[in-house]
Short mmCIF file of C-alpha atoms and ligand atoms in Angstrom, two decimals:
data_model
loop_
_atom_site.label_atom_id
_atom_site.label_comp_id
_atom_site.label_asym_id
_atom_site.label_seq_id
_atom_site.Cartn_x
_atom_site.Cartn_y
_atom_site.Cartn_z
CA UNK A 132 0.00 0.00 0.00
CA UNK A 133 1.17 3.60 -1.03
CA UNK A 134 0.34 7.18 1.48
CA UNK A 135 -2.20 6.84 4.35
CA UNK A 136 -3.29 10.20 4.45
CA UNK A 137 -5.04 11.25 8.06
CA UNK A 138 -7.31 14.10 8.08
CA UNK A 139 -7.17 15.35 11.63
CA UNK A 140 -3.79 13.66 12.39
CA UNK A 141 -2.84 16.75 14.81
CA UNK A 142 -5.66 15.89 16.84
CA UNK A 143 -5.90 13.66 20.11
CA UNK A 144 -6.75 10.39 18.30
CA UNK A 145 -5.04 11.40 15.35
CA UNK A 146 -1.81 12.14 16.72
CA UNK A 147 -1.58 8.98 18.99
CA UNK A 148 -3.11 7.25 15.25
CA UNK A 149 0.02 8.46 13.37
CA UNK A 150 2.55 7.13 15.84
CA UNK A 151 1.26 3.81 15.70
CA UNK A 152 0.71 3.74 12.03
CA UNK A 153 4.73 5.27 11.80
CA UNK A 154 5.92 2.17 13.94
CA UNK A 155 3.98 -0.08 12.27
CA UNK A 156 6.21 0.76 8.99
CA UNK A 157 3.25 2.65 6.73
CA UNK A 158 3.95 5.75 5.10
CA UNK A 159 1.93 8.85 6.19
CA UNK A 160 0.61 12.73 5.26
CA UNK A 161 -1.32 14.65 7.58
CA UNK A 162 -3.57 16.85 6.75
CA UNK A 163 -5.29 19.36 9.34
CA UNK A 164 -6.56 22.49 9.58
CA UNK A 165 -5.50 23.21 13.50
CA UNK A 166 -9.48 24.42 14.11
CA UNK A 167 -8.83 22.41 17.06
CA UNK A 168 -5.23 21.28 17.35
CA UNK A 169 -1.71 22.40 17.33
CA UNK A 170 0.88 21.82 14.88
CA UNK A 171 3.39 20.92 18.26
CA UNK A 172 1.73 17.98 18.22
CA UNK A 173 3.30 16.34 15.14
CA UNK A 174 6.66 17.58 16.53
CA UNK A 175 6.19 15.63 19.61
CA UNK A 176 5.18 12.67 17.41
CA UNK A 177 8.18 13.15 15.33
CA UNK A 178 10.31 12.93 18.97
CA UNK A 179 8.21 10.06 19.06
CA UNK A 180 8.86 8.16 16.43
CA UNK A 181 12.30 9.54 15.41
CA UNK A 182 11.17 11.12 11.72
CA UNK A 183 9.77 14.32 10.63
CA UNK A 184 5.86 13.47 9.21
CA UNK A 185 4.78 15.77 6.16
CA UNK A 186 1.73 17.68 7.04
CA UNK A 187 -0.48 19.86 5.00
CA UNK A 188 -2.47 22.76 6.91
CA UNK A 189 -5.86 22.62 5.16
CA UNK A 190 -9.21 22.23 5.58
CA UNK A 191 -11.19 19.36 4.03
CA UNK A 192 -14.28 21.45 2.37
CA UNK A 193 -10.82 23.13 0.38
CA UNK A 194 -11.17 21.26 -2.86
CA UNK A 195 -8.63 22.60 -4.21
CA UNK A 196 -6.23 22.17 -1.46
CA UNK A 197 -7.38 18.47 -1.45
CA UNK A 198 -6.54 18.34 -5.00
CA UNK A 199 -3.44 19.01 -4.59
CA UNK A 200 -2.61 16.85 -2.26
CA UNK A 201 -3.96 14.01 -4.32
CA UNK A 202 -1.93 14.69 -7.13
CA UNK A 203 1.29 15.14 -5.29
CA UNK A 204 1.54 12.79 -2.85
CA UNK A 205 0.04 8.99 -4.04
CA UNK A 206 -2.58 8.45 -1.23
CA UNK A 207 -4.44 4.79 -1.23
CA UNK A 208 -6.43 5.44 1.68
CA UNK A 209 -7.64 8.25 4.30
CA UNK A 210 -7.85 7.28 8.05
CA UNK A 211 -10.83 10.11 8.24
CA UNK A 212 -10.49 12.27 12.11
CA UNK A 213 -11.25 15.61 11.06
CA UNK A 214 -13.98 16.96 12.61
CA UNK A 215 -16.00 19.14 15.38
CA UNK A 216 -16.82 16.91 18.09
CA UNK A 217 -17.83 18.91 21.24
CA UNK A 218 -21.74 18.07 21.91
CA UNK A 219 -22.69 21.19 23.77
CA UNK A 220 -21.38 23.26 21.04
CA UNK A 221 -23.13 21.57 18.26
CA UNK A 222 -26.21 22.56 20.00
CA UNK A 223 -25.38 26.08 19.41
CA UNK A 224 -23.77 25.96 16.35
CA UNK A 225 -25.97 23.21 13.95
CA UNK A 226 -25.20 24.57 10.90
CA UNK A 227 -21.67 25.31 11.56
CA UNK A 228 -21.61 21.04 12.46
CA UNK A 229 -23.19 19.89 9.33
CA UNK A 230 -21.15 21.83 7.09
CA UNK A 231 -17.82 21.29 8.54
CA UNK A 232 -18.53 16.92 9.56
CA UNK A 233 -20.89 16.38 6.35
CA UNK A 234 -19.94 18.79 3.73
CA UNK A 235 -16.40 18.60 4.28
CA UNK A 236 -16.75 14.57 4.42
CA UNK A 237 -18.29 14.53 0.87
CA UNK A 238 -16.01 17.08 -0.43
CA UNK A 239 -13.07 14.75 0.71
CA UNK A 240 -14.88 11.56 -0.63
CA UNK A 241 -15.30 13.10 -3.75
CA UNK A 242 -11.75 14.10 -4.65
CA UNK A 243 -10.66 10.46 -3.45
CA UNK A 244 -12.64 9.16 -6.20
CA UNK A 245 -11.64 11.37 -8.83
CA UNK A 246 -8.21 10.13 -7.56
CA UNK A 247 -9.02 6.30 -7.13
CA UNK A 248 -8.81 5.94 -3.87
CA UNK A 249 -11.27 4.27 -2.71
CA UNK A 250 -10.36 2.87 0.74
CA UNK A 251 -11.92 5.10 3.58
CA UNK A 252 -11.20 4.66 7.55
CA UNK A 253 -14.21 6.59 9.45
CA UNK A 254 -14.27 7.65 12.94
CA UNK A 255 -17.89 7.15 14.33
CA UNK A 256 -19.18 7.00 17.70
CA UNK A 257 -21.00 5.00 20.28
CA UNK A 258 -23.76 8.01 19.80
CA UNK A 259 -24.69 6.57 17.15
CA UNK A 260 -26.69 3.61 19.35
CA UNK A 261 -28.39 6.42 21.25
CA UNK A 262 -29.83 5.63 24.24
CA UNK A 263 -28.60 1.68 23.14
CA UNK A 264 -31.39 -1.19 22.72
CA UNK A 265 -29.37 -3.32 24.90
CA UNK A 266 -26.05 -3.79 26.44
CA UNK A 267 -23.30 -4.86 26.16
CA UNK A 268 -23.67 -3.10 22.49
CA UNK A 269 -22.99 -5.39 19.65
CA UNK A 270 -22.72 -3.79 16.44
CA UNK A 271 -26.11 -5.22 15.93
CA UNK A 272 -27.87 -2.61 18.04
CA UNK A 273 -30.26 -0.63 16.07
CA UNK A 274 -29.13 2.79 15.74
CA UNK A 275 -30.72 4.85 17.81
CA UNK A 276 -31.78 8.64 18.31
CA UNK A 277 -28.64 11.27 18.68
CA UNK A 278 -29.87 13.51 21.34
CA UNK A 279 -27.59 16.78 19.26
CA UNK A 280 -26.36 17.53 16.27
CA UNK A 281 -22.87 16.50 16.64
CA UNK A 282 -24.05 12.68 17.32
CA UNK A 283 -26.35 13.26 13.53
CA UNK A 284 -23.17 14.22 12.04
CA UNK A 285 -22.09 10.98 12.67
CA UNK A 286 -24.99 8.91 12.30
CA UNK A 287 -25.52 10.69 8.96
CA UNK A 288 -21.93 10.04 7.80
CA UNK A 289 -22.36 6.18 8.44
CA UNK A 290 -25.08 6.24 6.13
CA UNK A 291 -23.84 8.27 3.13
CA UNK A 292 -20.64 6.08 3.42
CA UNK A 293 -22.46 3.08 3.66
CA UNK A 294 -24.73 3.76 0.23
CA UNK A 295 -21.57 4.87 -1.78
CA UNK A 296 -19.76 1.44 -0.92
CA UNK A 297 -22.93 -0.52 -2.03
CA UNK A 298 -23.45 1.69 -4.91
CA UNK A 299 -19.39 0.98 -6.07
CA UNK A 300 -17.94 -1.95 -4.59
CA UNK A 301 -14.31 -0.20 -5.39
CA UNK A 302 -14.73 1.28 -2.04
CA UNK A 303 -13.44 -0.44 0.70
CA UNK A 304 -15.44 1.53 4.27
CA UNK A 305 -15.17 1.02 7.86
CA UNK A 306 -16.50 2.83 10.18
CA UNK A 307 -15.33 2.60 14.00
CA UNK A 308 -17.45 3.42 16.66
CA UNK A 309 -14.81 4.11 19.30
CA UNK A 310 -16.30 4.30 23.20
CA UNK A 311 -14.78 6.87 25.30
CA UNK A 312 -11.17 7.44 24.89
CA UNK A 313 -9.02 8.86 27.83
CA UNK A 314 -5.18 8.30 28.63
CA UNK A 315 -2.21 9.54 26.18
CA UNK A 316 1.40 8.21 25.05
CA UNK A 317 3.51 6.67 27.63
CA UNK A 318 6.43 9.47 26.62
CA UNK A 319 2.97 11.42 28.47
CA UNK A 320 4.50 14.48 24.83
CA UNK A 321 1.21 14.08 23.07
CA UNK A 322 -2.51 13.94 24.57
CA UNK A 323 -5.86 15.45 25.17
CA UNK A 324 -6.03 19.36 24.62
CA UNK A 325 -9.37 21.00 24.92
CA UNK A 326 -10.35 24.39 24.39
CA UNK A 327 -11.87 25.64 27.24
CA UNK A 328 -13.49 24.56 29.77
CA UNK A 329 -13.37 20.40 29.04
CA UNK A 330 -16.97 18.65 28.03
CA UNK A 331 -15.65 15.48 28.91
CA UNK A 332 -14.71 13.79 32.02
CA UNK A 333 -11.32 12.92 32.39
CA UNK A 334 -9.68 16.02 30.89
CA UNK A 335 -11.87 17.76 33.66
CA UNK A 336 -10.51 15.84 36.35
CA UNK A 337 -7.08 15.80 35.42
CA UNK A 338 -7.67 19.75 35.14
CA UNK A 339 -9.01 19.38 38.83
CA UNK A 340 -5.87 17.59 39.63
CA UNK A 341 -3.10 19.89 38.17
CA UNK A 342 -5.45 23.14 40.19
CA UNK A 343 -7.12 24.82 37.49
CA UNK A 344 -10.30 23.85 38.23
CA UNK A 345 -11.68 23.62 41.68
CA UNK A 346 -14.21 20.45 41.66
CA UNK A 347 -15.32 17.81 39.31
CA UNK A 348 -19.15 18.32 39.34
CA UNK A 349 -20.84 15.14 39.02
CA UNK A 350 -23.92 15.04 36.44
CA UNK A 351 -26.34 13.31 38.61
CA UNK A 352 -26.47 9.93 40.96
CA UNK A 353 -29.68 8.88 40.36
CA UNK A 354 -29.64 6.66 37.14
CA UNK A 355 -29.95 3.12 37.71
CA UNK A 356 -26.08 2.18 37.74
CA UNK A 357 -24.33 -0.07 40.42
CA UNK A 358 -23.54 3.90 42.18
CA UNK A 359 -26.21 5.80 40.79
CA UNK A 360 -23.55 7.67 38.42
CA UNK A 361 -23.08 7.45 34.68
CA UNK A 362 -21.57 4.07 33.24
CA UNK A 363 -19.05 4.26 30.33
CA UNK A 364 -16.37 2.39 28.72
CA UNK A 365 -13.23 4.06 28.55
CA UNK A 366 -10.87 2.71 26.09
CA UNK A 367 -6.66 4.11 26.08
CA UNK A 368 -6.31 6.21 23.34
CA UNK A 369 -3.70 3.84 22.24
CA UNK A 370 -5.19 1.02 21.53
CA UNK A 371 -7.63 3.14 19.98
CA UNK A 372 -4.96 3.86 17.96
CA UNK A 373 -3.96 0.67 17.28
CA UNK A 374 -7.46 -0.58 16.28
CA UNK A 375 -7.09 1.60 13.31
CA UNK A 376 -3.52 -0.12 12.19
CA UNK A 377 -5.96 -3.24 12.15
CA UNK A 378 -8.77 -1.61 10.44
CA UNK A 379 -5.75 -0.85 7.63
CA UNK A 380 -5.00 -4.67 7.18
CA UNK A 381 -8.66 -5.59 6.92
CA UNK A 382 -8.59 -2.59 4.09
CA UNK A 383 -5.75 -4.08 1.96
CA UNK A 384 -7.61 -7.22 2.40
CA UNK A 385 -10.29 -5.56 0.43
CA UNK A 386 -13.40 -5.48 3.53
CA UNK A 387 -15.92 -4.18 1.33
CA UNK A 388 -18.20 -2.18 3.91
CA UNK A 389 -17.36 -2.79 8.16
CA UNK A 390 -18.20 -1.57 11.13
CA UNK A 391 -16.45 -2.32 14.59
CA UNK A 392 -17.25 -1.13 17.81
CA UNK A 393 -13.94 -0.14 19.82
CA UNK A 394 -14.21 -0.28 23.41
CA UNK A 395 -13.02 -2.69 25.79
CA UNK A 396 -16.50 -4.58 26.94
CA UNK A 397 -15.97 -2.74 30.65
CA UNK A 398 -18.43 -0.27 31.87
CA UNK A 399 -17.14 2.30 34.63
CA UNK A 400 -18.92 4.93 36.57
CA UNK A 401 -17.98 8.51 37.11
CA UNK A 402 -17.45 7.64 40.96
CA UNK A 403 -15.16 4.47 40.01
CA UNK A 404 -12.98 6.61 37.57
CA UNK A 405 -12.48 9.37 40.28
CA UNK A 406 -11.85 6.43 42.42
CA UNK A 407 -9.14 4.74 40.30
CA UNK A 408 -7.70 7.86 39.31
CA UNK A 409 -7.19 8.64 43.27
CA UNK A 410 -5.50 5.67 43.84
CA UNK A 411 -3.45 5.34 40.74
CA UNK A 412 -1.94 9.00 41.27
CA UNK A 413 -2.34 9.72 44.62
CA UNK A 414 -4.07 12.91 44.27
CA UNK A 415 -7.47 13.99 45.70
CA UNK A 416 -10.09 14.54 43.24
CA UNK A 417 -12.73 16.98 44.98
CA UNK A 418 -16.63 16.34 43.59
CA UNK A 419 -19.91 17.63 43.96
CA UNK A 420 -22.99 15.82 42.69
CA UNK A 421 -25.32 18.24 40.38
CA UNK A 422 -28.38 17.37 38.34
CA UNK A 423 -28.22 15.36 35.45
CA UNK A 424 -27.01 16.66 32.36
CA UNK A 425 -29.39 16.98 29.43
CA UNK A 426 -29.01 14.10 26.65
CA UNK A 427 -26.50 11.85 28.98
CA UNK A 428 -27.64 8.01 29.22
CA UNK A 429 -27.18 5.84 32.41
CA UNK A 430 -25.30 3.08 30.83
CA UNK A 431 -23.03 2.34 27.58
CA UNK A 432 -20.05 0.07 27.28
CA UNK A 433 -19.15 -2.32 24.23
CA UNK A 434 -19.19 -5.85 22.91
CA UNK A 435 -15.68 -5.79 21.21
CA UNK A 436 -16.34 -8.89 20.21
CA UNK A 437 -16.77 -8.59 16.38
CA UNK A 438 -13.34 -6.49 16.16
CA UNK A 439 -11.28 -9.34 18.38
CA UNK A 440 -13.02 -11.83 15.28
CA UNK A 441 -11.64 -9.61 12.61
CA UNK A 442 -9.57 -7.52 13.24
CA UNK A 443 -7.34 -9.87 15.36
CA UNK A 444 -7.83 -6.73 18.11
CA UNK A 445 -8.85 -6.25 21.96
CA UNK A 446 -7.99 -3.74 24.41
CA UNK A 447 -4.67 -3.93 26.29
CA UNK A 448 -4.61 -0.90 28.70
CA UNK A 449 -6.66 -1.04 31.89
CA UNK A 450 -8.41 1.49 33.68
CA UNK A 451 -5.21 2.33 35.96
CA UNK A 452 -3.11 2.73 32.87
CA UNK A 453 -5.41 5.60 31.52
CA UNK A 454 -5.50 7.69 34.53
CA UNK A 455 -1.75 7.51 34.67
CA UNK A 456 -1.30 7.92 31.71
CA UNK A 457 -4.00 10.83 31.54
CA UNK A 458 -2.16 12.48 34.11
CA UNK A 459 1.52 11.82 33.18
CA UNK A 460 0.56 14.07 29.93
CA UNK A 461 -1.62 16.53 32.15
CA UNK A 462 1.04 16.91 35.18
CA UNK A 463 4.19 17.36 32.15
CA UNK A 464 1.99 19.76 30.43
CA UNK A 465 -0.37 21.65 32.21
CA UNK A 466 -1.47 24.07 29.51
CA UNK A 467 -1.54 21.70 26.63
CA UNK A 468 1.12 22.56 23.61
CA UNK A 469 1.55 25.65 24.70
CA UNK A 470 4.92 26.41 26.69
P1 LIG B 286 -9.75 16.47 17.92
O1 LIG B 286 -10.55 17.72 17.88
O2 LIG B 286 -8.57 16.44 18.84
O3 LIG B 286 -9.26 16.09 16.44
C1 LIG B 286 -9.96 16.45 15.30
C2 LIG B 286 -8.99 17.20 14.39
O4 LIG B 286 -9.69 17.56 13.18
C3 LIG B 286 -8.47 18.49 15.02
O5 LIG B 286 -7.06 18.48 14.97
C4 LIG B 286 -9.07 19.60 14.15
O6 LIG B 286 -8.20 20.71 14.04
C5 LIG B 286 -9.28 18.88 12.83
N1 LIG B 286 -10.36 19.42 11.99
C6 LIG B 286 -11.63 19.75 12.34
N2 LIG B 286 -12.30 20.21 11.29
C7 LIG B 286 -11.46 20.17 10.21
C8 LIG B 286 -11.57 20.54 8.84
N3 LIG B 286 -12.70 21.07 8.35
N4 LIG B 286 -10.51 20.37 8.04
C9 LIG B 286 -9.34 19.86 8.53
N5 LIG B 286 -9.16 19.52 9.82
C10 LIG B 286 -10.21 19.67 10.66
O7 LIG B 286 -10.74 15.27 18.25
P2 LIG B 286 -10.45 13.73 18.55
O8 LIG B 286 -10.94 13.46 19.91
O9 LIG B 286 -9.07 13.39 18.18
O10 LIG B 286 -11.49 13.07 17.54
C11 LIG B 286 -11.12 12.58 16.26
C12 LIG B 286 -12.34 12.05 15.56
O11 LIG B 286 -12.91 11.02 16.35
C13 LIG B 286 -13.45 13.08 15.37
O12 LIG B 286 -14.07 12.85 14.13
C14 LIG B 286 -14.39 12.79 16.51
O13 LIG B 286 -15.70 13.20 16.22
C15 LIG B 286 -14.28 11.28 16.60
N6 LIG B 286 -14.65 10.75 17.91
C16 LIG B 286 -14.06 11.27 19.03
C17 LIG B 286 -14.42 10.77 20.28
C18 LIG B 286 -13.84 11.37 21.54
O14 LIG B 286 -14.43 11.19 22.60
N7 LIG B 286 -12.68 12.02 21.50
C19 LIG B 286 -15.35 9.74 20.37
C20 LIG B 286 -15.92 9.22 19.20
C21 LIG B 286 -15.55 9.75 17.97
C1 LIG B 287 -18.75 10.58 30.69
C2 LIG B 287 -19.54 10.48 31.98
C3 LIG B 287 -21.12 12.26 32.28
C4 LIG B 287 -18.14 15.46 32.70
C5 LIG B 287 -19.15 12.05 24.86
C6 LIG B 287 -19.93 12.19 23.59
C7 LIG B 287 -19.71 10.99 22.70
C8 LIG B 287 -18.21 10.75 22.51
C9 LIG B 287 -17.46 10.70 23.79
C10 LIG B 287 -17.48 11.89 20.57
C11 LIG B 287 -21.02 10.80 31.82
C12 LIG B 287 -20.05 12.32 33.35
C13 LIG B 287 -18.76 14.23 32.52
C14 LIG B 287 -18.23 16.11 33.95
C15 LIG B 287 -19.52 14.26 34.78
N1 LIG B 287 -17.59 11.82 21.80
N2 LIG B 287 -19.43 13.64 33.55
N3 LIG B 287 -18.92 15.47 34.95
O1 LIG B 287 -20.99 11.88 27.40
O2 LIG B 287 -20.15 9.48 27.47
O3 LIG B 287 -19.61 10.88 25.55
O4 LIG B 287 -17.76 11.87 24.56
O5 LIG B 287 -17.95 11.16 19.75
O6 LIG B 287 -20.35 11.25 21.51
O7 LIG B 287 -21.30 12.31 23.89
O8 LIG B 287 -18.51 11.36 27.68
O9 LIG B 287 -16.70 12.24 29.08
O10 LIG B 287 -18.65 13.75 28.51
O11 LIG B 287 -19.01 11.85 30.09
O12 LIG B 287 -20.14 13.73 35.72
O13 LIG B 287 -17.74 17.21 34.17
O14 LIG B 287 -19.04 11.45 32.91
O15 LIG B 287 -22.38 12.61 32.80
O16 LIG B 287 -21.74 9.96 32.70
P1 LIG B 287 -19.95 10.90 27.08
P2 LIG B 287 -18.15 12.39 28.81
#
């Protein structure tokens, strides 16, 4: 196989994706428009893996900059990040989600074609299951309602891939619904960055336990989990990362249309991961329980059965691993990539 190009690659999963994808001997562009990312990442992953990656800043509803990038560099298939993913904010800002997740997907889709390349790596969601039929979630479970727009994005984008594979079986899809990824490299050089004040949980509490923020506040100990608090699966962003290495083999081995769910098959409360972090780091994680928060489900964790089948992949990394590791990169870098 020729260029994997990754479209978000400075990102969180993206840069943890191209390190693995590096030392797993492929050849790789980046392409990213920083909306949400710095370019310091990819020189941490170069420390990382010991060679500079090439990296394009642009934005995938830029034809034109896509088209050049197609004709330069040979590119036989597009591990697909980009994308605005904070929930909240796609509330506010519907119009700005569509356009950027859907019109800058079928911008990109179309210039791969025009290119022949028809082998497509798409990061989906557990949203997609909405509030899930049953659990543990096979890939089986009926889609479900997205409670915002962000989670229709994806939804959306699972079905326009899906029809263009079964309308040209050139294209090779697979979409990965990845559970909640937390942690960060062992070098603890690359990780989670948000903007703001975090959405999700375990930036917040690491941001709790470096002293920017005061509390964790906990959305609501009344759903029917073994605590009361919200059940997840938390998945290392490295394995993560890894899963999509896999999901290239089952590509060159020409998959037709897939779809994986990537989690680890363990469901954790909001109390448990304050509990492990505690203990894992030996810092005090002050909480308060609040109210719910609006759209949040009691329960979701994975059957990662299908992808062990495969994909020849499970989960390594337990939940003590991610907080370290959460915190390693958090503690070494308390305002992100910035100095
Ligand atoms: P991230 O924000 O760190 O990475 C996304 C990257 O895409 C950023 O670097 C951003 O600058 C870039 N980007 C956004 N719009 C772009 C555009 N129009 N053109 C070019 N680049 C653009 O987020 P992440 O957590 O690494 O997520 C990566 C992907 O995985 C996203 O598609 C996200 O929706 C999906 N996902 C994330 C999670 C999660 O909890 N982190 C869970 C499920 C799915
Ligand atoms: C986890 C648990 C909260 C923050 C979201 C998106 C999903 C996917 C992953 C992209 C829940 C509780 C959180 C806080 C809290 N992203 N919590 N206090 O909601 O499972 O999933 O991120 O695709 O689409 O919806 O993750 O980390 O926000 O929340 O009590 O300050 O922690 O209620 O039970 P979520 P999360």
């Amino acid at each position: 196989m020729g260029k994997i190009l990754v479209t978000g690659g400075a990102g969180f999963i993206g840069s943890h994706t191209v390190v693995e994808l590096v030392q797993a001997g492929k050849d790789v562009v980046v392409l990213d428009n920083l909306s949400n990312s710095s370019e310091k990442s990819l020189d941490r992953v170069a420390t990382i893996v010991g060679k500079k990656i090439p990296f394009y800043k642009a934005d995938i509803l830029d034809r034109d900059a896509l088209e050049e990038i197609f004709s330069k560099e040979s590119i036989d298939a597009v591990i697909h990040f980009a994308g605005l993913k904070a929930v909240g904010e796609s509330t506010q800002k519907p119009w700005e989600y569509y356009e950027n997740n859907i019109a800058g997907t079928l911008t990109l889709v179309d210039v791969m074609r025009k290119h022949g390349c028809k082998n497509i790596i798409f990061s989906s969601s557990a949203t997609v299951y909405g509030n899930p039929a049953f659990i543990p979630i096979t890939e089986e479970c009926p889609k479900g309602q997205c409670t915002n727009p962000y989670g229709w994005t994806k939804s959306m984008l699972e079905q326009i891939l899906s029809d263009i594979q079964k309308a040209d079986n050139e294209w090779n899809v697979i979409l990965l619904r990845y559970f909640n990824p937390i942690g960060a490299h062992k070098s603890g050089t690359i990780g989670e960055n948000p903007n703001g004040i975090p959405n999700n949980l375990m930036p917040y509490i690491t941001q709790v336990a470096v002293g920017k923020r005061d509390h964790l506040s906990v959305f609501g100990n009344d759903y029917d989990t073994h605590d009361g608090t919200g059940v997840r699966d938390y998945i290392h962003v490295v394995d993560l990362a890894i899963g999509h290495v896999k999901a290239l083999q089952k590509i060159e081995e020409k998959a037709g249309l897939k779809i994986y769910n990537l989690g680890t098959g363990h469901g954790y409360s909001v109390l448990d991961i304050v509990k492990n972090f505690e203990e894992a780091n030996g810092v005090k994680i002050p909480y308060e329980i609040v109210g719910r928060r609006p759209g949040d489900i009691a329960t979701c964790y994975a059957d990662p059965g299908l992808a062990k089948k495969e994909l020849g992949w499970e989960a390594k990394y337990g939940i003590r691993e991610m907080c370290e590791d959460s915190w390693r990169w958090q503690k070494n870098n308390p305002n992100g990539f910035e100095d």
